[in-house]
Short mmCIF file of C-alpha atoms in Angstrom, two decimals:
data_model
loop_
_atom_site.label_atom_id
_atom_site.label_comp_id
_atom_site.label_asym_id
_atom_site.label_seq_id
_atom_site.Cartn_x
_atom_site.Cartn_y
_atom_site.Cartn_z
CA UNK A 1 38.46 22.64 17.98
CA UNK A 2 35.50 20.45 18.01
CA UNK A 3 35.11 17.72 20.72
CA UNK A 4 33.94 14.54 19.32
CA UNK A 5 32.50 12.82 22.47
CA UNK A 6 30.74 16.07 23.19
CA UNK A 7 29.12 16.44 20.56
CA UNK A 8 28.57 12.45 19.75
CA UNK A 9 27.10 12.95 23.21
CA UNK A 10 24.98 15.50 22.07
CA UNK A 11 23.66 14.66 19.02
CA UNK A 12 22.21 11.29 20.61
CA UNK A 13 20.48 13.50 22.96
CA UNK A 14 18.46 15.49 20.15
CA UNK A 15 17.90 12.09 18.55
CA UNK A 16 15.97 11.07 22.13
CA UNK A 17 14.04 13.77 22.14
CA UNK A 18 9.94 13.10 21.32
CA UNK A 19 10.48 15.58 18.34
CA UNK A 20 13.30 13.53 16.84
CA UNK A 21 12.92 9.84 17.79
CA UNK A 22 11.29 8.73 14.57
CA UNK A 23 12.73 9.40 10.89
CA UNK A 24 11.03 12.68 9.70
CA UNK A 25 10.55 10.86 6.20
CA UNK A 26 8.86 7.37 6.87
CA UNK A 27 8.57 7.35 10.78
CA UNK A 28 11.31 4.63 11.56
CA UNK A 29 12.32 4.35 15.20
CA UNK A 30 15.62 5.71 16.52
CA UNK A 31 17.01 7.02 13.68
CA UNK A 32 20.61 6.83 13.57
CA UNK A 33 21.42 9.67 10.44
CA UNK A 34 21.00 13.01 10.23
CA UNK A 35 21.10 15.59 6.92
CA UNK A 36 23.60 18.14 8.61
CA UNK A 37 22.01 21.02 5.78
CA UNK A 38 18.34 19.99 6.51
CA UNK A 39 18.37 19.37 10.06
CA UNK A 40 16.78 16.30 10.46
CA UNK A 41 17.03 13.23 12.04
CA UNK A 42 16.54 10.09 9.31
CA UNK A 43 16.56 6.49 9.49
CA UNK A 44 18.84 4.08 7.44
CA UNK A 45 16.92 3.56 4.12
CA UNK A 46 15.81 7.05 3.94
CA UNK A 47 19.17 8.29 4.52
CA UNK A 48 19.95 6.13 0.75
CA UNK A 49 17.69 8.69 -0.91
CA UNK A 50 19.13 11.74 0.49
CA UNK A 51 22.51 10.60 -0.64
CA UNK A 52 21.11 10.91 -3.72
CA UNK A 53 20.05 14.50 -3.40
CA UNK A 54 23.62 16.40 -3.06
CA UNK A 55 22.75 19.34 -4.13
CA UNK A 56 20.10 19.98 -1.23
CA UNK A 57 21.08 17.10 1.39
CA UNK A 58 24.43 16.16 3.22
CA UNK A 59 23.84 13.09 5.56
CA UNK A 60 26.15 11.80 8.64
CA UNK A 61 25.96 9.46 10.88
CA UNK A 62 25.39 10.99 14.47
CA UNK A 63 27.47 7.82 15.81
CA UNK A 64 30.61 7.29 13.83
CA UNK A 65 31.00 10.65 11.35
CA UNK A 66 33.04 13.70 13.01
CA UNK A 67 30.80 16.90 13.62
CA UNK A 68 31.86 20.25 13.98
CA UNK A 69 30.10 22.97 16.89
CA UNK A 70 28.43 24.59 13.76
CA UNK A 71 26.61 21.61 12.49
CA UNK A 72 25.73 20.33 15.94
CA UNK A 73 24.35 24.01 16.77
CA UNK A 74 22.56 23.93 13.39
CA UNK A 75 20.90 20.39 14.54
CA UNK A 76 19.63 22.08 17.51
CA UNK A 77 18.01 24.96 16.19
CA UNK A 78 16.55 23.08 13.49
CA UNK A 79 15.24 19.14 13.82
CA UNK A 80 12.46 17.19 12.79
CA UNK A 81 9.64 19.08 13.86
CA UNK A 82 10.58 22.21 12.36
CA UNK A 83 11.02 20.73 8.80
CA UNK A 84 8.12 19.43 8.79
CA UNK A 85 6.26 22.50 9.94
CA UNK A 86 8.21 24.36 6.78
CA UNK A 87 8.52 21.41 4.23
CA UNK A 88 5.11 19.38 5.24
CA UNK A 89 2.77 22.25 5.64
CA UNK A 90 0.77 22.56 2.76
CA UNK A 91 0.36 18.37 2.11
CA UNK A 92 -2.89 17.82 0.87
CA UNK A 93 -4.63 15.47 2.82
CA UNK A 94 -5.27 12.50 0.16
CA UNK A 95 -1.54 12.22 -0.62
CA UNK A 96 0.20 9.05 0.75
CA UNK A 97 3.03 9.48 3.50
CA UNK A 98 5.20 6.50 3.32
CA UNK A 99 5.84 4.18 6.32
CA UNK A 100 8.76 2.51 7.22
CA UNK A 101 7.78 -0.96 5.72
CA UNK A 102 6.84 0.90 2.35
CA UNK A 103 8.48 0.35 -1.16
CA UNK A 104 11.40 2.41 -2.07
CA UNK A 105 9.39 4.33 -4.62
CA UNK A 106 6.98 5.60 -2.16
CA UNK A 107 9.58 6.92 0.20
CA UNK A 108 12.12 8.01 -2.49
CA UNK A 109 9.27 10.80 -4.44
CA UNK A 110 8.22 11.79 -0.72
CA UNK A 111 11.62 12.95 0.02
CA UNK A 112 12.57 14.29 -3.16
CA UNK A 113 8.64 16.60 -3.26
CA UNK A 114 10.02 17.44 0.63
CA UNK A 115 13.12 18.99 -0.03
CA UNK A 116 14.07 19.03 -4.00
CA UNK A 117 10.70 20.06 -5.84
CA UNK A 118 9.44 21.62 -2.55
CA UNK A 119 5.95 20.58 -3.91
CA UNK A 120 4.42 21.16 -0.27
CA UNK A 121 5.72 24.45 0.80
CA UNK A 122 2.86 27.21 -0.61
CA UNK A 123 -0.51 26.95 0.38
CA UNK A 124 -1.57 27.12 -3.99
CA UNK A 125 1.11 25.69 -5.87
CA UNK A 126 -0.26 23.35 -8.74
CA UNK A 127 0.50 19.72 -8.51
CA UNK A 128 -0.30 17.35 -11.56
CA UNK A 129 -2.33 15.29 -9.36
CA UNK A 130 -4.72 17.28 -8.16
CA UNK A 131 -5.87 18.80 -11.23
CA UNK A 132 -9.72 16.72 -11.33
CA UNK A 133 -7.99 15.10 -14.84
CA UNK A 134 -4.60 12.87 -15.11
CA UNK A 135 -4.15 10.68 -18.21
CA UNK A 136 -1.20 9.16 -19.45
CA UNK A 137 1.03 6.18 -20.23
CA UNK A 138 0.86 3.21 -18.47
CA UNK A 139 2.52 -0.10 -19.62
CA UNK A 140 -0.72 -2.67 -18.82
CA UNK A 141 -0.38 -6.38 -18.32
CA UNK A 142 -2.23 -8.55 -20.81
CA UNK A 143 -4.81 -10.66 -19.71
CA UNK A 144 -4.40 -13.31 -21.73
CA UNK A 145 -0.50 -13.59 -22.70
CA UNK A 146 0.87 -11.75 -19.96
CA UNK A 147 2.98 -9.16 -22.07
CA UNK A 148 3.22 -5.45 -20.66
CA UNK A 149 2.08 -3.57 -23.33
CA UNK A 150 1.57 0.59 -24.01
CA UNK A 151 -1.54 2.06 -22.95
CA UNK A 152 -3.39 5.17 -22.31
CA UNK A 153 -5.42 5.76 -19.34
CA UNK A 154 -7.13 9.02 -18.35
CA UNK A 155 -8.60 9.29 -14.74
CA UNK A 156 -11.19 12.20 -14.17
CA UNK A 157 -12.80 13.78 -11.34
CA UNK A 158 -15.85 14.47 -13.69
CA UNK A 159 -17.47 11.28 -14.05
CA UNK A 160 -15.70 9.50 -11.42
CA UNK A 161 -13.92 6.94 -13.60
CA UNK A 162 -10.31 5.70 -14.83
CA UNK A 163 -10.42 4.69 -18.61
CA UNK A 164 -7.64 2.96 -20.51
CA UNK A 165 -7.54 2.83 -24.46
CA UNK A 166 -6.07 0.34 -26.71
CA UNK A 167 -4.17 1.74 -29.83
CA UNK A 168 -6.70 3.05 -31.40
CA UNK A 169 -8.78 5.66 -29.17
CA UNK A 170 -11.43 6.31 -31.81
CA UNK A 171 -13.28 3.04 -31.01
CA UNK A 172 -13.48 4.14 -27.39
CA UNK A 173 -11.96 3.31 -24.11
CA UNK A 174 -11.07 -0.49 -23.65
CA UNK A 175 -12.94 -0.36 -20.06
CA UNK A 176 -14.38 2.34 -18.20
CA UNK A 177 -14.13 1.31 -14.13
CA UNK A 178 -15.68 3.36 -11.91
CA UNK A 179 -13.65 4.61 -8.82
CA UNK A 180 -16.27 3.54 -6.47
CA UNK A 181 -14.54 0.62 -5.52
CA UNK A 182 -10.92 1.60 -7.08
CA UNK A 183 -8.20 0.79 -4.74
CA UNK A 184 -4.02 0.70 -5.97
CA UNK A 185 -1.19 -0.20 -4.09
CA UNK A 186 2.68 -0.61 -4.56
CA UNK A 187 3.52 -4.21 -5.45
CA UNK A 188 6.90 -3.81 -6.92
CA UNK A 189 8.14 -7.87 -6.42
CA UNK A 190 4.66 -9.28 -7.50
CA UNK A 191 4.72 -7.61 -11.15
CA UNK A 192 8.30 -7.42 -11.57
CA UNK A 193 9.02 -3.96 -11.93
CA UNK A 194 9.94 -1.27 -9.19
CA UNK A 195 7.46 1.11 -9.82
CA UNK A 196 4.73 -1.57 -10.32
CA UNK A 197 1.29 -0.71 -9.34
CA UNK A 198 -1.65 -2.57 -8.80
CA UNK A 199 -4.93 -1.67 -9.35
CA UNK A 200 -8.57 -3.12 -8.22
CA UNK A 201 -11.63 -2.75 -8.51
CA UNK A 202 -15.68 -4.48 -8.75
CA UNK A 203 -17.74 -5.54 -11.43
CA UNK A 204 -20.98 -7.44 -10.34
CA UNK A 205 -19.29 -7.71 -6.93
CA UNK A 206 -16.24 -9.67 -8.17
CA UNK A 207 -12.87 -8.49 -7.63
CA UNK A 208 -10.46 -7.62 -11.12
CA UNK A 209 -6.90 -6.59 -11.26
CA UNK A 210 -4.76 -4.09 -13.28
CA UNK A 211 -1.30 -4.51 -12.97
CA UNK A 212 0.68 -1.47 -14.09
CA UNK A 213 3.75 -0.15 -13.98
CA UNK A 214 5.96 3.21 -15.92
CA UNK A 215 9.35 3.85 -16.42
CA UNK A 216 9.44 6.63 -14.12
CA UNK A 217 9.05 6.85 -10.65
CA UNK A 218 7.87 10.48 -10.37
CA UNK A 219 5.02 9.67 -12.70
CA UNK A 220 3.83 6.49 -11.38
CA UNK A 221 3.16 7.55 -7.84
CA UNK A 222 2.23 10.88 -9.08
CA UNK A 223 -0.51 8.34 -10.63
CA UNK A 224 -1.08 6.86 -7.34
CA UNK A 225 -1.42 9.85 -5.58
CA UNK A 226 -3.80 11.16 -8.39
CA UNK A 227 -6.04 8.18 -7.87
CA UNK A 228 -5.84 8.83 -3.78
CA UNK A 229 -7.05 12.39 -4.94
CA UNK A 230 -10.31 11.30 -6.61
CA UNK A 231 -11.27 8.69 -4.37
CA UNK A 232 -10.57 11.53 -1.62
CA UNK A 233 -13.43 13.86 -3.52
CA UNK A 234 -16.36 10.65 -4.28
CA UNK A 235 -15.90 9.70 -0.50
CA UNK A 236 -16.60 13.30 0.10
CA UNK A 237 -19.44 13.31 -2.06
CA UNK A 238 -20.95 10.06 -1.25
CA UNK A 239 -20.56 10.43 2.54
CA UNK A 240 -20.96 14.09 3.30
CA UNK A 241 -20.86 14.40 6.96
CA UNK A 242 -17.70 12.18 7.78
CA UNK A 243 -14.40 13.58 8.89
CA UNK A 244 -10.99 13.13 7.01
CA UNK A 245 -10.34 10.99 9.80
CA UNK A 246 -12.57 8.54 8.89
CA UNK A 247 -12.40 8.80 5.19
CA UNK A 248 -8.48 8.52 4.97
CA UNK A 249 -8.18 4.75 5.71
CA UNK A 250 -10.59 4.17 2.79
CA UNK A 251 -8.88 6.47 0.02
CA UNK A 252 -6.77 3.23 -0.94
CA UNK A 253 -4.67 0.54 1.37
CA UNK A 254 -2.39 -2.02 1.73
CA UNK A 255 -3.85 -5.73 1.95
CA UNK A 256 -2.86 -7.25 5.40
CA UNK A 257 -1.77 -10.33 4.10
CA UNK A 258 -0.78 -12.15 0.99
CA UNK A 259 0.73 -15.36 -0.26
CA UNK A 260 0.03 -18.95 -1.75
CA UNK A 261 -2.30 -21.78 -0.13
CA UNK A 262 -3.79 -25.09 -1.10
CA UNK A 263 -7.41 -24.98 -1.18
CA UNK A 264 -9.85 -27.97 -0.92
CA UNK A 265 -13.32 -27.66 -2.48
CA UNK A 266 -16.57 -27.37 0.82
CA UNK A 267 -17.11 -31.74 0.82
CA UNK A 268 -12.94 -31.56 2.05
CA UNK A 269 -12.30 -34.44 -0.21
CA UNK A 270 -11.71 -32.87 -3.03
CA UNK A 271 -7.94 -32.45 -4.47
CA UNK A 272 -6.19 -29.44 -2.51
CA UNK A 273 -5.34 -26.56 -5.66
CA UNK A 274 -2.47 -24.11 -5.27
CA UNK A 275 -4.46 -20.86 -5.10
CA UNK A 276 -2.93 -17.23 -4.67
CA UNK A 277 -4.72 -15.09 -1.52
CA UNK A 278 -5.35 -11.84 -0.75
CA UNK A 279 -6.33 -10.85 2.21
CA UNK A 280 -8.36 -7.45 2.57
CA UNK A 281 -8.52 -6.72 6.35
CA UNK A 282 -11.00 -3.23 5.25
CA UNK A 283 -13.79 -4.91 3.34
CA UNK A 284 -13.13 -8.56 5.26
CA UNK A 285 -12.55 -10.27 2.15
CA UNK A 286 -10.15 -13.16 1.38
CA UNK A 287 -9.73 -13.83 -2.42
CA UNK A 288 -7.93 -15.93 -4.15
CA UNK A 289 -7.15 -16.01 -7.37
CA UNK A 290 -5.23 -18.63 -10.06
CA UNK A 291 -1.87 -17.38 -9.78
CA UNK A 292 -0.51 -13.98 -8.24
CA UNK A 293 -1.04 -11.95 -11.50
CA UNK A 294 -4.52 -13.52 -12.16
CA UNK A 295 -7.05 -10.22 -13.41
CA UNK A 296 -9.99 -11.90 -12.11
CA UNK A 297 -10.53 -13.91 -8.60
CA UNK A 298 -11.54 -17.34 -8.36
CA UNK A 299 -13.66 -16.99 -5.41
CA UNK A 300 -13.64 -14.80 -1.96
CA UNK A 301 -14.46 -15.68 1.75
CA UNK A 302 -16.22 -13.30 4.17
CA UNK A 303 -14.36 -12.60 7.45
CA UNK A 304 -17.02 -11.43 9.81
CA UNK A 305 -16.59 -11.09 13.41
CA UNK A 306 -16.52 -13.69 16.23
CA UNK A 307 -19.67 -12.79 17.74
CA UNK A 308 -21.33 -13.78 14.65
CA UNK A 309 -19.93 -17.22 14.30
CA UNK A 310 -16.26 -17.11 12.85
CA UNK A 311 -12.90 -17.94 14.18
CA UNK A 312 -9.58 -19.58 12.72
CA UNK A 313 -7.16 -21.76 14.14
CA UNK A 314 -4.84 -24.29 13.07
CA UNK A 315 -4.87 -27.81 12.53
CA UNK A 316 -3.64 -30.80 10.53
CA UNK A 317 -6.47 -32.36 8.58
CA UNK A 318 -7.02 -35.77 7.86
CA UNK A 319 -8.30 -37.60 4.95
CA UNK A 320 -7.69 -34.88 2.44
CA UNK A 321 -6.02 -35.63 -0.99
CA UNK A 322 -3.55 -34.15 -3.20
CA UNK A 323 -2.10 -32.12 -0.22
CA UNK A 324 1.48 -31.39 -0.78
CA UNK A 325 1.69 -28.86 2.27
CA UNK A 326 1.00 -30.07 5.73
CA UNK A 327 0.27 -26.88 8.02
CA UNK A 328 -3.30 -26.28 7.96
CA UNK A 329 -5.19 -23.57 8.56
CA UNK A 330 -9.52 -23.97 9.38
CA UNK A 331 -11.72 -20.92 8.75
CA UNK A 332 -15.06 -21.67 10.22
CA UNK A 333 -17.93 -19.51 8.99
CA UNK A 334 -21.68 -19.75 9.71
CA UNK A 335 -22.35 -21.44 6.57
CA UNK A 336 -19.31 -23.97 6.43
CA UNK A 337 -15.85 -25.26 7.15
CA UNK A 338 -12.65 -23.69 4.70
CA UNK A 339 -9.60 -25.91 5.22
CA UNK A 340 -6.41 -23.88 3.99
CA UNK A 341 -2.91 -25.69 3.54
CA UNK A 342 0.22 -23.47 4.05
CA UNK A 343 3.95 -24.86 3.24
CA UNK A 344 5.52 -24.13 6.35
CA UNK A 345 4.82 -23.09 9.62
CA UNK A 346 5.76 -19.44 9.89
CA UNK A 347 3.16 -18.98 7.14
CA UNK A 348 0.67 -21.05 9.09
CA UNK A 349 1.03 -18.88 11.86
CA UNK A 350 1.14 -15.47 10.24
CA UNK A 351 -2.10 -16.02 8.16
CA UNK A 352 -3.71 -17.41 11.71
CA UNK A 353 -2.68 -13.88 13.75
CA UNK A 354 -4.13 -11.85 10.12
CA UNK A 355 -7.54 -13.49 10.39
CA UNK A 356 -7.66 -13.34 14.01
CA UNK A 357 -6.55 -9.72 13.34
CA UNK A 358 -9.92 -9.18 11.08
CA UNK A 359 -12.30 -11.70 13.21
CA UNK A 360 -11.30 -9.82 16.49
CA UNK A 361 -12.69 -6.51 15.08
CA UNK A 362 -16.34 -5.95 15.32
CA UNK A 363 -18.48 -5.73 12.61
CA UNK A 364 -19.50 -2.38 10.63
CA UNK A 365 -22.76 -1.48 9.24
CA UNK A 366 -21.26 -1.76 5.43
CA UNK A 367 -19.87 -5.82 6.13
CA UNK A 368 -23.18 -6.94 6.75
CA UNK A 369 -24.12 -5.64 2.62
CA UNK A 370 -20.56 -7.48 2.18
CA UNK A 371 -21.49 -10.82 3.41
CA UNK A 372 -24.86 -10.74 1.83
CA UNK A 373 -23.43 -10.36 -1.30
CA UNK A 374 -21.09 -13.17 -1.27
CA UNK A 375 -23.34 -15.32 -0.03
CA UNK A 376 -25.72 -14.69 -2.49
CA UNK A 377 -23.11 -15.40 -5.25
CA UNK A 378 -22.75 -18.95 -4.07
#
């Protein structure tokens, strides 16, 4: 008969060790699940999607569930690092790996390519995404009255480009955006939907928005990942000689901060406007925008670098009008002053650290093309 402390005992010990200590899906600290037919040590919210996945995934917790000397034995041969030499080893190098603080999208089609569609296992298996074409169905947000509405969008490998149509694709494609500057991410509360997707890109060196979303969550981050796949191959192309190392962090990313501030106009006695900002830590750029599902930005600020003149900090202006928030925030750059008003303190002091975050980081050859740019939009 099984002893319960024993192997309680032991099954915390396997979750210790360096090979087990994170969440094989998403990379969560001290994971406190296991799938007792997989072998692996999960955290809490991946542990919801393998629940989900009966047929290929039984999951127990290694503190209060009872485990017989088979499945203990079974968690000891097997573990984390052993699925993912089997399940992981053939995962092209563009496609996204959620983290912990990811939507539930992201992590729920990771597990279920893993371990149900076993999309990763052979070395040539076809996968939709990496075919050099994906076009589809995507339901696009209007600029103008805000309705989602049906559209087609083909991205291709070919000419570097994601097209969308209106209804009738005889008349051409609707816009033709070039992936040069394409970057998507997940933004499931922003647009509403939880598989909503956000895309951006340039034109003339201002920023535009798609917001996106489908019906299924296979298909839309198949679309992400498809996107990751041809900005994977131009980065190739345009910058020959540079590792995967150094390319992935540019393939697409998260912004480092967003959220509402007041804005005042560069004389600071002009009314303060609500304004929506983005902040994007990779190209050093804080937009803003109208609202949150604004297509095209107001206006951007160039982060550079302390040593050449910036720094952030916070304050409480005086003198300013039409301020309804009182925690202030003061960008200096070498060309002016940018007073920022946040509602309450904990934003105050998380936008602060994010700036500090990009300003603390030196400058790179590409920022100073950035900043010359912006400037000489003003």
């Amino acid at each position: 008969m099984a002893n319960r402390e024993k192997n309680k005992k032991t099954l915390l010990e396997l979750a210790k060790l360096s090979q087990n200590c994170c969440c094989a899906d998403c990379g969560a600290a001290d994971p406190d699940w296991a799938s007792c037919t997989l072998g692996i040590f999960v955290c809490l919210n991946c542990s919801g999607t393998h629940r989900n996945l009966p047929s290929v995934s039984r999951i127990k917790s290694i503190r209060l569930d009872f485990w017989d000397d088979e499945l203990v034995q079974f968690m000891k041969a097997n573990g984390n690092r052993a699925a993912k030499n089997f399940y992981e080893k053939f995962v092209p190098v563009f496609y996204y790996q959620p983290q912990p603080y990811d939507c539930e999208v992201l992590r729920e089609q990771w597990i279920r390519a893993k371990y149900e569609r076993m999309e990763f296992t052979e070395k040539n298996r076809q996968r939709p995404y990496t075919a050099g074409v994906y076009e589809g169905m995507l339901w696009k947000k209007g600029k103008d009255n805000g309705q989602f509405l049906e559209r087609k969008f083909v991205l291709s490998v070919h000419d570097f480009t994601l097209k969308y149509y209106k209804e009738d694709e005889s008349k051409g494609p609707k816009a033709t955006i070039s992936v040069k500057d394409l970057n998507a991410t997940f933004q499931p509360e922003k647009i509403g939907h939880a598989y909503g997707l956000q895309i951006t890109y340039c034109v003339d060196h201002h920023t535009r928005n798609l917001f996106v979303y489908h019906k299924n969550g296979q298909e839309i981050v198949n679309w992400f990942n498809a996107i990751r796949a041809i900005r994977h191959v131009y980065l190739k192309t345009a910058f020959p000689t540079a590792s995967d190392g150094d390319l992935i962090p540019w393939i697409t990313r998260n912004y480092l901060k967003e959220g509402y501030m007041e804005k005042t106009g560069p004389l600071q006695r002009e009314p303060f406007k609500k304004r929506w900002f983005i902040l994007d830590s990779l190209n050093r750029k804080l937009l803003y925008f109208k609202t949150q599902l604004d297509a095209i930005e107001l206006g951007v600020v160039f982060i550079g670098s302390e040593n050449h003149g910036y720094s952030v900090r916070e304050c409480v202006p005086k003198g300013t009008r039409g301020n309804k928030w009182k925690c202030g925030v003061i960008v200096e750059t070498p060309d002016r002053q940018f007073v920022f008003m946040c509602e309450q303190e904990r934003d105050q002091r998380e936008w602060v650290e994010a700036l500090k975050t990009v300003i603390s980081k030196p400058m790179m050859p590409q920022d100073y093309t950035t900043e010359a740019n912006i400037r000489r939009r003003r």
